Amino acid sequence: MSELKVDKVSPRTGTYVSLNTVGSKNIIINGDMSIAQRGTSVNVGNNDNGYHTCDRWSFFESGSPTAVFTMSQSTDVPTGQGFATSLKMDCATAQGSLGASDLLRIEQRFEGQNLQYLKKGTSSAESLTMSFWVKSNKTGTYIAELNDSDNGRQISKSYTIDSASTWEKKTLTFEGDTTGTIDNDNALSLVARWWLAAGTNFTSGTLATSWQANDNADRAVGQVNLADNTANEWYVTGVQLEAGTTASDFEFLPYDMNLDRCYRYYQMVADGTSDVQVISNAVSYTTTTAYGVLSFIKEMRSAPSLDQTSGTGYYNYSNVGNSDTFDSFVIAQPNTRNARLNNGDTIAITVGQSGWFSARTTGGKIALDSEL
Amino acid sequence: MNINTVTKNYDGITNEFCSYQVTYVNSNRVKSVPLDEANSDYQAIQEWIADGGVVIDNPPE
């Protein structure tokens, strides 16, 4: 047994590091775009609002835009910065003239319970600094916005893409908001938005560079129209949103830690890339229906939806006596940790036997979704 | 995605309304959506209903 003797213990001097600056300073999840459980490329437009490629990054449009973008996980990254992937928005169908209510943007949404340390709505409210690498052939003014969903408040900052098709690092600081506290729950409280196109309903006012009550006209003043030419593309990576007025180096996380953060919102169960992928154990409860229990990899934000592809014979129930195929699943009794599943259309099986569910064809894809 | 149809699912064990089955326009994606107000798909269904969408309901006999 070793022994440690000291004459005096003194308080440490210098700067203390708070918990929020260790390991989780980045409010953004998957800021390096390394996780893409859903897939790596998809065309978005025509109200394809939601999550498509890089985890936690959603596409949002409103009005009646006709533009279509290919949203993808790209390997085009800023040289020498340590990134391997970026999010790319590539204009596939152009829209030279935007309707007044048309908008296109990329978003990330946050739970209020993760933002309490920002002390929003108090005299001690923290500023937030957003930093990211961006590249586009279309130079000019772009808008990034924070929106407080709990209190209907907004703040926008502009950034300029100076050089065409060149990676540039941008840093924007949003001052703390002394109005409107954030709900301490698992619901949507704050949205970070990167505008790509905005009709006049969102550009006709004065840019809200300080926190204010929601006013569409002040959201995206000066925003270029990235949708006006099929040659247009926009890349982003290394996105960080942190408390304070300065941008620190991007917080790289190991792949497993990054994926683990994403699992709270989305978990792929069978990804449709091979012929047979087991989904869960199950039992033949009746001659037409089998039930299984699916335990989640990690506790989810809310009871999740079962997000699945549906097609003839995409899924299978197998047991000793026989097996049968079906087209989709139904979820029942879900909570944040597990759920019961059953075949959504009738199968012919023997009561009382145990078996298992699987995705049986390439394309049979099933996931758990509790995104904000 | 634009919702195409919304159908009530009934639990084959309890016979209780347990979730919604949602199909989308021009897509083979289907979502089975729990009755949880915190679920964003559930919220979207409620907006779709408020906008005039009609839920298909075939309760067990």
Tab-separated table of C-alpha atoms in Angstrom:
chain	number	residue	atom	x	y	z
A	1	MET	CA	0.000	0.000	0.000
A	2	SER	CA	1.512	3.356	-1.011
A	3	GLU	CA	1.092	6.486	1.088
A	4	LEU	CA	0.753	10.096	-0.010
A	5	LYS	CA	1.715	12.823	2.474
A	6	VAL	CA	1.257	16.528	1.777
A	7	ASP	CA	1.913	19.594	3.907
A	8	LYS	CA	-0.869	21.713	2.543
A	9	VAL	CA	-3.817	21.531	0.163
A	10	SER	CA	-4.544	24.790	-1.668
A	11	PRO	CA	-7.365	25.722	-4.000
A	12	ARG	CA	-6.529	25.516	-7.669
A	13	THR	CA	-5.863	28.852	-9.347
A	14	GLY	CA	-6.692	29.824	-12.878
A	15	THR	CA	-9.748	29.143	-15.008
A	16	TYR	CA	-12.128	26.440	-13.924
A	17	VAL	CA	-13.769	24.418	-16.657
A	18	SER	CA	-17.501	24.032	-16.183
A	19	LEU	CA	-19.280	20.779	-16.902
A	20	ASN	CA	-20.874	22.233	-19.980
A	21	THR	CA	-17.502	22.769	-21.580
A	22	VAL	CA	-16.388	19.211	-21.090
A	23	GLY	CA	-17.561	16.645	-23.596
A	24	SER	CA	-20.906	18.208	-24.368
A	25	LYS	CA	-20.284	21.844	-25.129
A	26	ASN	CA	-21.800	21.468	-28.589
A	27	ILE	CA	-25.573	21.807	-28.555
A	28	ILE	CA	-25.565	20.595	-32.155
A	29	ILE	CA	-25.629	16.812	-32.524
A	30	ASN	CA	-23.727	15.231	-35.414
A	31	GLY	CA	-22.134	18.546	-36.357
A	32	ASP	CA	-19.488	16.741	-38.402
A	33	MET	CA	-22.185	14.941	-40.433
A	34	SER	CA	-20.552	11.573	-39.785
A	35	ILE	CA	-23.775	9.740	-38.878
A	36	ALA	CA	-26.345	9.000	-41.602
A	37	GLN	CA	-28.525	6.097	-40.468
A	38	ARG	CA	-31.327	6.771	-42.947
A	39	GLY	CA	-29.196	6.881	-46.069
A	40	THR	CA	-26.679	9.062	-47.814
A	41	SER	CA	-28.578	10.726	-50.655
A	42	VAL	CA	-32.179	11.619	-51.399
A	43	ASN	CA	-34.060	14.200	-53.437
A	44	VAL	CA	-36.101	16.595	-51.324
A	45	GLY	CA	-38.820	18.987	-52.403
A	46	ASN	CA	-42.600	18.928	-52.737
A	47	ASN	CA	-43.104	19.009	-48.975
A	48	ASP	CA	-40.489	16.390	-48.115
A	49	ASN	CA	-40.071	18.055	-44.749
A	50	GLY	CA	-38.169	15.971	-42.262
A	51	TYR	CA	-35.021	13.924	-41.778
A	52	HIS	CA	-33.470	12.194	-44.775
A	53	THR	CA	-29.696	11.757	-44.630
A	54	CYS	CA	-27.351	13.036	-41.917
A	55	ASP	CA	-28.875	12.338	-38.500
A	56	ARG	CA	-30.569	15.236	-36.704
A	57	TRP	CA	-30.395	17.477	-39.785
A	58	SER	CA	-33.814	18.152	-41.264
A	59	PHE	CA	-34.978	19.726	-44.487
A	60	PHE	CA	-37.853	22.178	-44.208
A	61	GLU	CA	-39.810	24.000	-46.874
A	62	SER	CA	-43.035	25.961	-46.821
A	63	GLY	CA	-45.240	27.835	-49.242
A	64	SER	CA	-45.381	26.214	-52.674
A	65	PRO	CA	-41.791	25.941	-53.814
A	66	THR	CA	-41.094	23.910	-56.946
A	67	ALA	CA	-37.369	23.596	-56.354
A	68	VAL	CA	-35.911	20.164	-55.682
A	69	PHE	CA	-32.568	19.570	-53.984
A	70	THR	CA	-30.465	16.460	-53.663
A	71	MET	CA	-29.605	16.240	-49.983
A	72	SER	CA	-26.590	14.052	-49.336
A	73	GLN	CA	-23.765	13.131	-47.027
A	74	SER	CA	-20.692	14.257	-48.947
A	75	THR	CA	-16.978	13.583	-48.587
A	76	ASP	CA	-16.144	17.095	-49.819
A	77	VAL	CA	-14.650	18.709	-46.708
A	78	PRO	CA	-12.355	21.594	-45.783
A	79	THR	CA	-8.754	20.488	-46.165
A	80	GLY	CA	-6.731	19.857	-43.046
A	81	GLN	CA	-9.520	20.453	-40.527
A	82	GLY	CA	-10.136	16.852	-39.505
A	83	PHE	CA	-13.561	16.417	-41.072
A	84	ALA	CA	-14.447	13.425	-43.236
A	85	THR	CA	-18.010	14.296	-44.197
A	86	SER	CA	-20.256	17.243	-44.905
A	87	LEU	CA	-23.934	17.832	-45.671
A	88	LYS	CA	-24.510	18.814	-49.283
A	89	MET	CA	-27.570	20.491	-50.796
A	90	ASP	CA	-27.406	20.295	-54.583
A	91	CYS	CA	-30.087	22.044	-56.626
A	92	ALA	CA	-31.714	19.444	-58.899
A	93	THR	CA	-34.724	21.443	-60.081
A	94	ALA	CA	-34.308	25.189	-60.205
A	95	GLN	CA	-36.804	27.853	-59.206
A	96	GLY	CA	-35.672	31.232	-60.454
A	97	SER	CA	-38.604	33.129	-59.006
A	98	LEU	CA	-39.783	32.438	-55.465
A	99	GLY	CA	-43.351	32.863	-54.344
A	100	ALA	CA	-43.773	35.307	-51.466
A	101	SER	CA	-44.381	32.504	-48.967
A	102	ASP	CA	-41.780	30.082	-50.311
A	103	LEU	CA	-38.887	29.088	-48.108
A	104	LEU	CA	-36.204	26.406	-48.027
A	105	ARG	CA	-33.879	25.743	-45.134
A	106	ILE	CA	-31.872	23.201	-43.127
A	107	GLU	CA	-32.620	22.865	-39.425
A	108	GLN	CA	-31.628	21.232	-36.189
A	109	ARG	CA	-34.103	21.070	-33.296
A	110	PHE	CA	-33.384	20.888	-29.557
A	111	GLU	CA	-35.140	19.731	-26.399
A	112	GLY	CA	-35.689	22.337	-23.710
A	113	GLN	CA	-34.336	20.159	-20.908
A	114	ASN	CA	-30.908	20.216	-22.540
A	115	LEU	CA	-30.817	24.019	-22.663
A	116	GLN	CA	-31.558	25.015	-19.072
A	117	TYR	CA	-27.921	26.007	-18.452
A	118	LEU	CA	-28.335	28.827	-20.994
A	119	LYS	CA	-30.532	30.610	-18.386
A	120	LYS	CA	-32.650	32.044	-21.150
A	121	GLY	CA	-35.280	34.439	-19.925
A	122	THR	CA	-33.152	35.653	-17.013
A	123	SER	CA	-30.758	38.554	-16.559
A	124	SER	CA	-27.927	35.992	-16.681
A	125	ALA	CA	-28.860	34.604	-20.080
A	126	GLU	CA	-25.895	33.142	-21.941
A	127	SER	CA	-24.906	34.215	-25.410
A	128	LEU	CA	-24.624	31.496	-28.029
A	129	THR	CA	-21.882	31.268	-30.615
A	130	MET	CA	-22.420	29.314	-33.812
A	131	SER	CA	-19.448	28.263	-35.908
A	132	PHE	CA	-19.369	26.196	-39.074
A	133	TRP	CA	-17.552	25.539	-42.318
A	134	VAL	CA	-19.533	26.324	-45.463
A	135	LYS	CA	-18.952	26.233	-49.211
A	136	SER	CA	-21.087	27.231	-52.174
A	137	ASN	CA	-20.619	28.291	-55.758
A	138	LYS	CA	-23.256	30.950	-55.087
A	139	THR	CA	-21.648	33.816	-53.232
A	140	GLY	CA	-23.545	36.434	-51.283
A	141	THR	CA	-25.562	36.846	-48.120
A	142	TYR	CA	-27.039	33.906	-46.222
A	143	ILE	CA	-29.011	33.841	-42.976
A	144	ALA	CA	-28.725	31.690	-39.871
A	145	GLU	CA	-31.552	31.942	-37.337
A	146	LEU	CA	-32.328	30.773	-33.825
A	147	ASN	CA	-35.978	30.370	-32.974
A	148	ASP	CA	-37.398	29.933	-29.484
A	149	SER	CA	-40.449	27.729	-30.025
A	150	ASP	CA	-41.605	28.004	-26.426
A	151	ASN	CA	-41.953	31.769	-26.474
A	152	GLY	CA	-42.305	32.644	-30.157
A	153	ARG	CA	-39.052	34.581	-30.366
A	154	GLN	CA	-36.421	34.861	-33.065
A	155	ILE	CA	-32.950	36.183	-33.813
A	156	SER	CA	-31.072	36.088	-37.131
A	157	LYS	CA	-27.503	36.727	-38.191
A	158	SER	CA	-26.180	37.044	-41.713
A	159	TYR	CA	-22.994	35.574	-43.076
A	160	THR	CA	-21.376	36.085	-46.442
A	161	ILE	CA	-19.958	33.466	-48.738
A	162	ASP	CA	-17.137	35.507	-50.172
A	163	SER	CA	-15.362	33.147	-52.561
A	164	ALA	CA	-17.149	30.752	-54.874
A	165	SER	CA	-16.620	27.051	-54.269
A	166	THR	CA	-14.180	27.635	-51.422
A	167	TRP	CA	-14.548	26.331	-47.881
A	168	GLU	CA	-14.896	29.231	-45.422
A	169	LYS	CA	-15.301	29.176	-41.648
A	170	LYS	CA	-18.065	31.372	-40.270
A	171	THR	CA	-18.642	32.443	-36.678
A	172	LEU	CA	-21.842	34.109	-35.498
A	173	THR	CA	-22.650	35.215	-31.969
A	174	PHE	CA	-26.244	35.510	-30.779
A	175	GLU	CA	-26.577	37.493	-27.568
A	176	GLY	CA	-28.404	35.978	-24.611
A	177	ASP	CA	-32.151	36.514	-24.448
A	178	THR	CA	-33.397	37.897	-21.137
A	179	THR	CA	-37.007	37.292	-22.163
A	180	GLY	CA	-38.792	33.960	-22.297
A	181	THR	CA	-37.685	30.971	-20.251
A	182	ILE	CA	-37.252	27.623	-21.939
A	183	ASP	CA	-39.503	24.764	-20.855
A	184	ASN	CA	-37.689	22.062	-18.909
A	185	ASP	CA	-39.028	19.082	-20.824
A	186	ASN	CA	-38.402	16.765	-23.764
A	187	ALA	CA	-40.361	18.849	-26.263
A	188	LEU	CA	-39.105	21.196	-28.954
A	189	SER	CA	-37.788	24.473	-27.525
A	190	LEU	CA	-35.119	25.840	-29.843
A	191	VAL	CA	-34.445	25.524	-33.564
A	192	ALA	CA	-31.240	26.465	-35.388
A	193	ARG	CA	-31.953	27.282	-39.032
A	194	TRP	CA	-29.759	27.763	-42.075
A	195	TRP	CA	-31.789	29.487	-44.797
A	196	LEU	CA	-31.276	28.507	-48.431
A	197	ALA	CA	-34.079	30.489	-50.073
A	198	ALA	CA	-36.725	32.908	-48.810
A	199	GLY	CA	-39.699	34.580	-50.469
A	200	THR	CA	-40.518	38.206	-49.798
A	201	ASN	CA	-42.717	37.331	-46.818
A	202	PHE	CA	-39.432	36.578	-45.010
A	203	THR	CA	-37.233	39.316	-46.455
A	204	SER	CA	-39.360	42.448	-46.555
A	205	GLY	CA	-38.590	43.730	-43.053
A	206	THR	CA	-35.452	44.482	-41.093
A	207	LEU	CA	-33.258	41.539	-40.126
A	208	ALA	CA	-33.886	40.653	-36.473
A	209	THR	CA	-30.283	40.803	-35.278
A	210	SER	CA	-31.499	41.011	-31.665
A	211	TRP	CA	-34.041	38.742	-30.013
A	212	GLN	CA	-37.608	39.818	-30.738
A	213	ALA	CA	-41.115	38.422	-30.995
A	214	ASN	CA	-41.660	36.333	-34.127
A	215	ASP	CA	-42.119	38.390	-37.282
A	216	ASN	CA	-41.695	36.542	-40.571
A	217	ALA	CA	-40.689	39.692	-42.439
A	218	ASP	CA	-37.554	40.012	-40.278
A	219	ARG	CA	-36.294	36.433	-40.533
A	220	ALA	CA	-34.178	36.210	-43.683
A	221	VAL	CA	-33.584	39.710	-45.052
A	222	GLY	CA	-30.891	39.598	-47.741
A	223	GLN	CA	-30.924	35.807	-48.209
A	224	VAL	CA	-29.784	34.733	-51.702
A	225	ASN	CA	-31.877	32.263	-53.657
A	226	LEU	CA	-29.847	29.058	-53.716
A	227	ALA	CA	-32.603	27.451	-55.786
A	228	ASP	CA	-32.241	29.689	-58.817
A	229	ASN	CA	-29.902	27.462	-60.816
A	230	THR	CA	-29.272	23.720	-61.013
A	231	ALA	CA	-25.548	24.498	-60.856
A	232	ASN	CA	-25.976	25.662	-57.265
A	233	GLU	CA	-24.736	23.641	-54.335
A	234	TRP	CA	-24.170	24.357	-50.651
A	235	TYR	CA	-22.064	22.355	-48.217
A	236	VAL	CA	-21.789	22.605	-44.452
A	237	THR	CA	-19.826	20.746	-41.770
A	238	GLY	CA	-18.130	21.312	-38.434
A	239	VAL	CA	-21.225	22.939	-37.020
A	240	GLN	CA	-20.977	23.942	-33.390
A	241	LEU	CA	-23.359	25.916	-31.183
A	242	GLU	CA	-21.999	26.690	-27.745
A	243	ALA	CA	-22.543	28.987	-24.796
A	244	GLY	CA	-20.416	32.100	-24.740
A	245	THR	CA	-19.234	34.763	-27.132
A	246	THR	CA	-16.306	32.962	-28.706
A	247	ALA	CA	-16.053	29.892	-30.878
A	248	SER	CA	-13.838	27.144	-29.568
A	249	ASP	CA	-12.348	24.397	-31.692
A	250	PHE	CA	-14.870	21.916	-33.023
A	251	GLU	CA	-15.553	19.157	-30.536
A	252	PHE	CA	-14.804	15.909	-32.350
A	253	LEU	CA	-16.484	12.900	-30.785
A	254	PRO	CA	-15.655	9.245	-31.369
A	255	TYR	CA	-18.048	7.652	-33.858
A	256	ASP	CA	-19.781	5.573	-31.187
A	257	MET	CA	-20.427	8.594	-28.954
A	258	ASN	CA	-21.800	10.579	-31.862
A	259	LEU	CA	-24.045	7.679	-32.881
A	260	ASP	CA	-25.183	7.242	-29.292
A	261	ARG	CA	-26.380	10.866	-29.173
A	262	CYS	CA	-28.334	10.289	-32.390
A	263	TYR	CA	-29.985	7.123	-31.028
A	264	ARG	CA	-32.112	9.215	-28.688
A	265	TYR	CA	-33.998	10.387	-31.771
A	266	TYR	CA	-33.629	7.645	-34.369
A	267	GLN	CA	-32.604	3.985	-34.300
A	268	MET	CA	-32.288	1.866	-37.437
A	269	VAL	CA	-33.429	-1.697	-36.748
A	270	ALA	CA	-33.176	-3.243	-40.230
A	271	ASP	CA	-31.756	-1.062	-42.952
A	272	GLY	CA	-32.890	-2.930	-46.045
A	273	THR	CA	-29.408	-3.541	-47.343
A	274	SER	CA	-29.331	-7.321	-47.078
A	275	ASP	CA	-31.864	-10.059	-47.621
A	276	VAL	CA	-32.557	-11.133	-44.055
A	277	GLN	CA	-32.197	-8.968	-40.959
A	278	VAL	CA	-33.674	-10.153	-37.678
A	279	ILE	CA	-35.965	-7.645	-35.958
A	280	SER	CA	-37.204	-9.323	-32.761
A	281	ASN	CA	-38.335	-12.531	-31.123
A	282	ALA	CA	-42.073	-13.157	-31.377
A	283	VAL	CA	-44.807	-15.621	-30.510
A	284	SER	CA	-47.777	-16.913	-32.494
A	285	TYR	CA	-50.587	-15.429	-30.428
A	286	THR	CA	-53.404	-16.319	-32.831
A	287	THR	CA	-53.611	-18.174	-36.142
A	288	THR	CA	-53.206	-14.848	-37.943
A	289	THR	CA	-51.111	-12.624	-35.690
A	290	ALA	CA	-47.693	-12.864	-34.028
A	291	TYR	CA	-46.433	-10.463	-31.363
A	292	GLY	CA	-42.877	-9.532	-30.528
A	293	VAL	CA	-41.183	-7.153	-28.104
A	294	LEU	CA	-38.582	-4.777	-29.468
A	295	SER	CA	-36.139	-3.395	-26.876
A	296	PHE	CA	-34.499	-0.176	-27.959
A	297	ILE	CA	-30.736	0.351	-28.116
A	298	LYS	CA	-31.079	3.416	-25.918
A	299	GLU	CA	-33.899	5.266	-24.207
A	300	MET	CA	-35.586	7.510	-26.758
A	301	ARG	CA	-36.887	11.040	-26.433
A	302	SER	CA	-40.536	9.962	-26.620
A	303	ALA	CA	-42.471	6.846	-27.546
A	304	PRO	CA	-41.231	6.397	-31.120
A	305	SER	CA	-43.001	5.866	-34.396
A	306	LEU	CA	-42.192	2.740	-36.331
A	307	ASP	CA	-40.798	4.134	-39.584
A	308	GLN	CA	-40.861	1.426	-42.230
A	309	THR	CA	-41.022	0.701	-45.908
A	310	SER	CA	-44.025	-1.317	-47.005
A	311	GLY	CA	-44.247	-3.766	-49.880
A	312	THR	CA	-45.509	-7.225	-50.733
A	313	GLY	CA	-43.701	-9.772	-48.589
A	314	TYR	CA	-41.145	-7.335	-47.199
A	315	TYR	CA	-41.258	-8.953	-43.746
A	316	ASN	CA	-41.388	-12.473	-42.391
A	317	TYR	CA	-42.494	-14.363	-39.292
A	318	SER	CA	-40.672	-17.668	-38.872
A	319	ASN	CA	-41.180	-20.479	-36.387
A	320	VAL	CA	-40.742	-24.226	-36.129
A	321	GLY	CA	-43.995	-25.119	-37.802
A	322	ASN	CA	-44.142	-22.658	-40.629
A	323	SER	CA	-43.520	-19.116	-41.694
A	324	ASP	CA	-45.384	-16.467	-43.585
A	325	THR	CA	-44.718	-13.074	-45.066
A	326	PHE	CA	-46.424	-9.751	-44.602
A	327	ASP	CA	-46.130	-6.155	-45.767
A	328	SER	CA	-45.773	-3.929	-42.666
A	329	PHE	CA	-45.774	-3.810	-38.874
A	330	VAL	CA	-48.061	-2.235	-36.278
A	331	ILE	CA	-46.726	-0.776	-33.041
A	332	ALA	CA	-48.548	-1.112	-29.705
A	333	GLN	CA	-47.843	-0.227	-26.081
A	334	PRO	CA	-44.692	1.733	-26.905
A	335	ASN	CA	-42.762	3.708	-24.340
A	336	THR	CA	-39.304	5.253	-24.487
A	337	ARG	CA	-37.544	1.920	-23.885
A	338	ASN	CA	-39.464	-0.781	-25.754
A	339	ALA	CA	-42.575	-1.579	-27.753
A	340	ARG	CA	-44.716	-4.457	-28.856
A	341	LEU	CA	-44.895	-5.221	-32.575
A	342	ASN	CA	-47.228	-7.335	-34.645
A	343	ASN	CA	-47.740	-8.083	-38.288
A	344	GLY	CA	-49.976	-5.447	-39.840
A	345	ASP	CA	-51.666	-7.765	-42.308
A	346	THR	CA	-52.882	-11.315	-41.817
A	347	ILE	CA	-50.541	-14.314	-41.850
A	348	ALA	CA	-51.278	-18.040	-41.441
A	349	ILE	CA	-49.454	-19.555	-38.448
A	350	THR	CA	-49.838	-22.125	-35.662
A	351	VAL	CA	-50.898	-20.781	-32.279
A	352	GLY	CA	-48.490	-21.107	-29.374
A	353	GLN	CA	-45.184	-21.465	-31.133
A	354	SER	CA	-42.357	-19.033	-30.715
A	355	GLY	CA	-40.464	-17.517	-33.591
A	356	TRP	CA	-38.959	-14.298	-34.866
A	357	PHE	CA	-39.659	-11.364	-37.127
A	358	SER	CA	-37.258	-10.409	-39.884
A	359	ALA	CA	-36.964	-8.161	-42.900
A	360	ARG	CA	-36.704	-10.631	-45.750
A	361	THR	CA	-36.141	-8.609	-48.896
A	362	THR	CA	-33.734	-5.899	-49.812
A	363	GLY	CA	-35.808	-2.792	-49.233
A	364	GLY	CA	-37.541	-4.041	-46.091
A	365	LYS	CA	-36.486	-1.238	-43.784
A	366	ILE	CA	-37.647	-0.537	-40.240
A	367	ALA	CA	-36.550	2.107	-37.746
A	368	LEU	CA	-37.652	3.883	-34.584
A	369	ASP	CA	-38.281	7.593	-34.880
A	370	SER	CA	-38.733	10.060	-32.016
A	371	GLU	CA	-37.332	13.157	-33.720
A	372	LEU	CA	-38.504	16.575	-32.720
B	1	MET	CA	-44.007	14.198	-46.562
B	2	ASN	CA	-47.643	14.671	-47.386
B	3	ILE	CA	-49.951	12.328	-45.508
B	4	ASN	CA	-52.079	10.169	-47.787
B	5	THR	CA	-54.130	8.052	-45.358
B	6	VAL	CA	-54.409	7.619	-41.592
B	7	THR	CA	-55.947	4.443	-40.186
B	8	LYS	CA	-56.609	3.551	-36.561
B	9	ASN	CA	-54.840	0.395	-35.350
B	10	TYR	CA	-56.573	-1.749	-32.735
B	11	ASP	CA	-54.586	-3.964	-30.406
B	12	GLY	CA	-55.426	-7.582	-31.189
B	13	ILE	CA	-54.955	-8.512	-27.536
B	14	THR	CA	-56.877	-5.754	-25.773
B	15	ASN	CA	-59.070	-4.605	-28.686
B	16	GLU	CA	-58.160	-1.045	-27.728
B	17	PHE	CA	-57.210	1.698	-30.165
B	18	CYS	CA	-53.412	1.543	-29.884
B	19	SER	CA	-51.758	3.518	-32.701
B	20	TYR	CA	-52.203	5.131	-36.116
B	21	GLN	CA	-50.987	3.640	-39.395
B	22	VAL	CA	-49.965	6.423	-41.778
B	23	THR	CA	-49.229	6.238	-45.503
B	24	TYR	CA	-47.697	9.057	-47.526
B	25	VAL	CA	-48.259	10.426	-51.026
B	26	ASN	CA	-45.960	8.887	-53.668
B	27	SER	CA	-44.046	6.857	-51.099
B	28	ASN	CA	-43.844	3.256	-49.883
B	29	ARG	CA	-43.038	4.510	-46.392
B	30	VAL	CA	-45.512	3.646	-43.669
B	31	LYS	CA	-45.384	4.902	-40.115
B	32	SER	CA	-47.006	3.221	-37.154
B	33	VAL	CA	-47.506	6.126	-34.764
B	34	PRO	CA	-48.072	5.815	-31.006
B	35	LEU	CA	-50.735	7.804	-29.176
B	36	ASP	CA	-48.152	10.062	-27.556
B	37	GLU	CA	-48.561	13.824	-27.687
B	38	ALA	CA	-44.771	14.253	-27.548
B	39	ASN	CA	-44.337	12.264	-30.768
B	40	SER	CA	-43.921	14.632	-33.733
B	41	ASP	CA	-45.725	12.249	-36.115
B	42	TYR	CA	-48.680	12.197	-33.724
B	43	GLN	CA	-48.623	16.002	-33.747
B	44	ALA	CA	-48.594	15.988	-37.572
B	45	ILE	CA	-51.615	13.667	-37.626
B	46	GLN	CA	-53.524	16.017	-35.322
B	47	GLU	CA	-52.736	18.942	-37.660
B	48	TRP	CA	-53.833	16.841	-40.658
B	49	ILE	CA	-57.125	16.058	-38.892
B	50	ALA	CA	-57.587	19.747	-37.993
B	51	ASP	CA	-57.080	20.594	-41.672
B	52	GLY	CA	-59.932	18.257	-42.633
B	53	GLY	CA	-58.243	14.864	-42.907
B	54	VAL	CA	-60.508	11.931	-42.122
B	55	VAL	CA	-59.150	8.978	-40.140
B	56	ILE	CA	-60.147	5.509	-41.348
B	57	ASP	CA	-61.643	3.602	-38.446
B	58	ASN	CA	-62.505	-0.082	-38.652
B	59	PRO	CA	-62.865	-1.232	-35.033
B	60	PRO	CA	-62.807	-4.975	-34.294
B	61	GLU	CA	-66.220	-6.621	-34.174
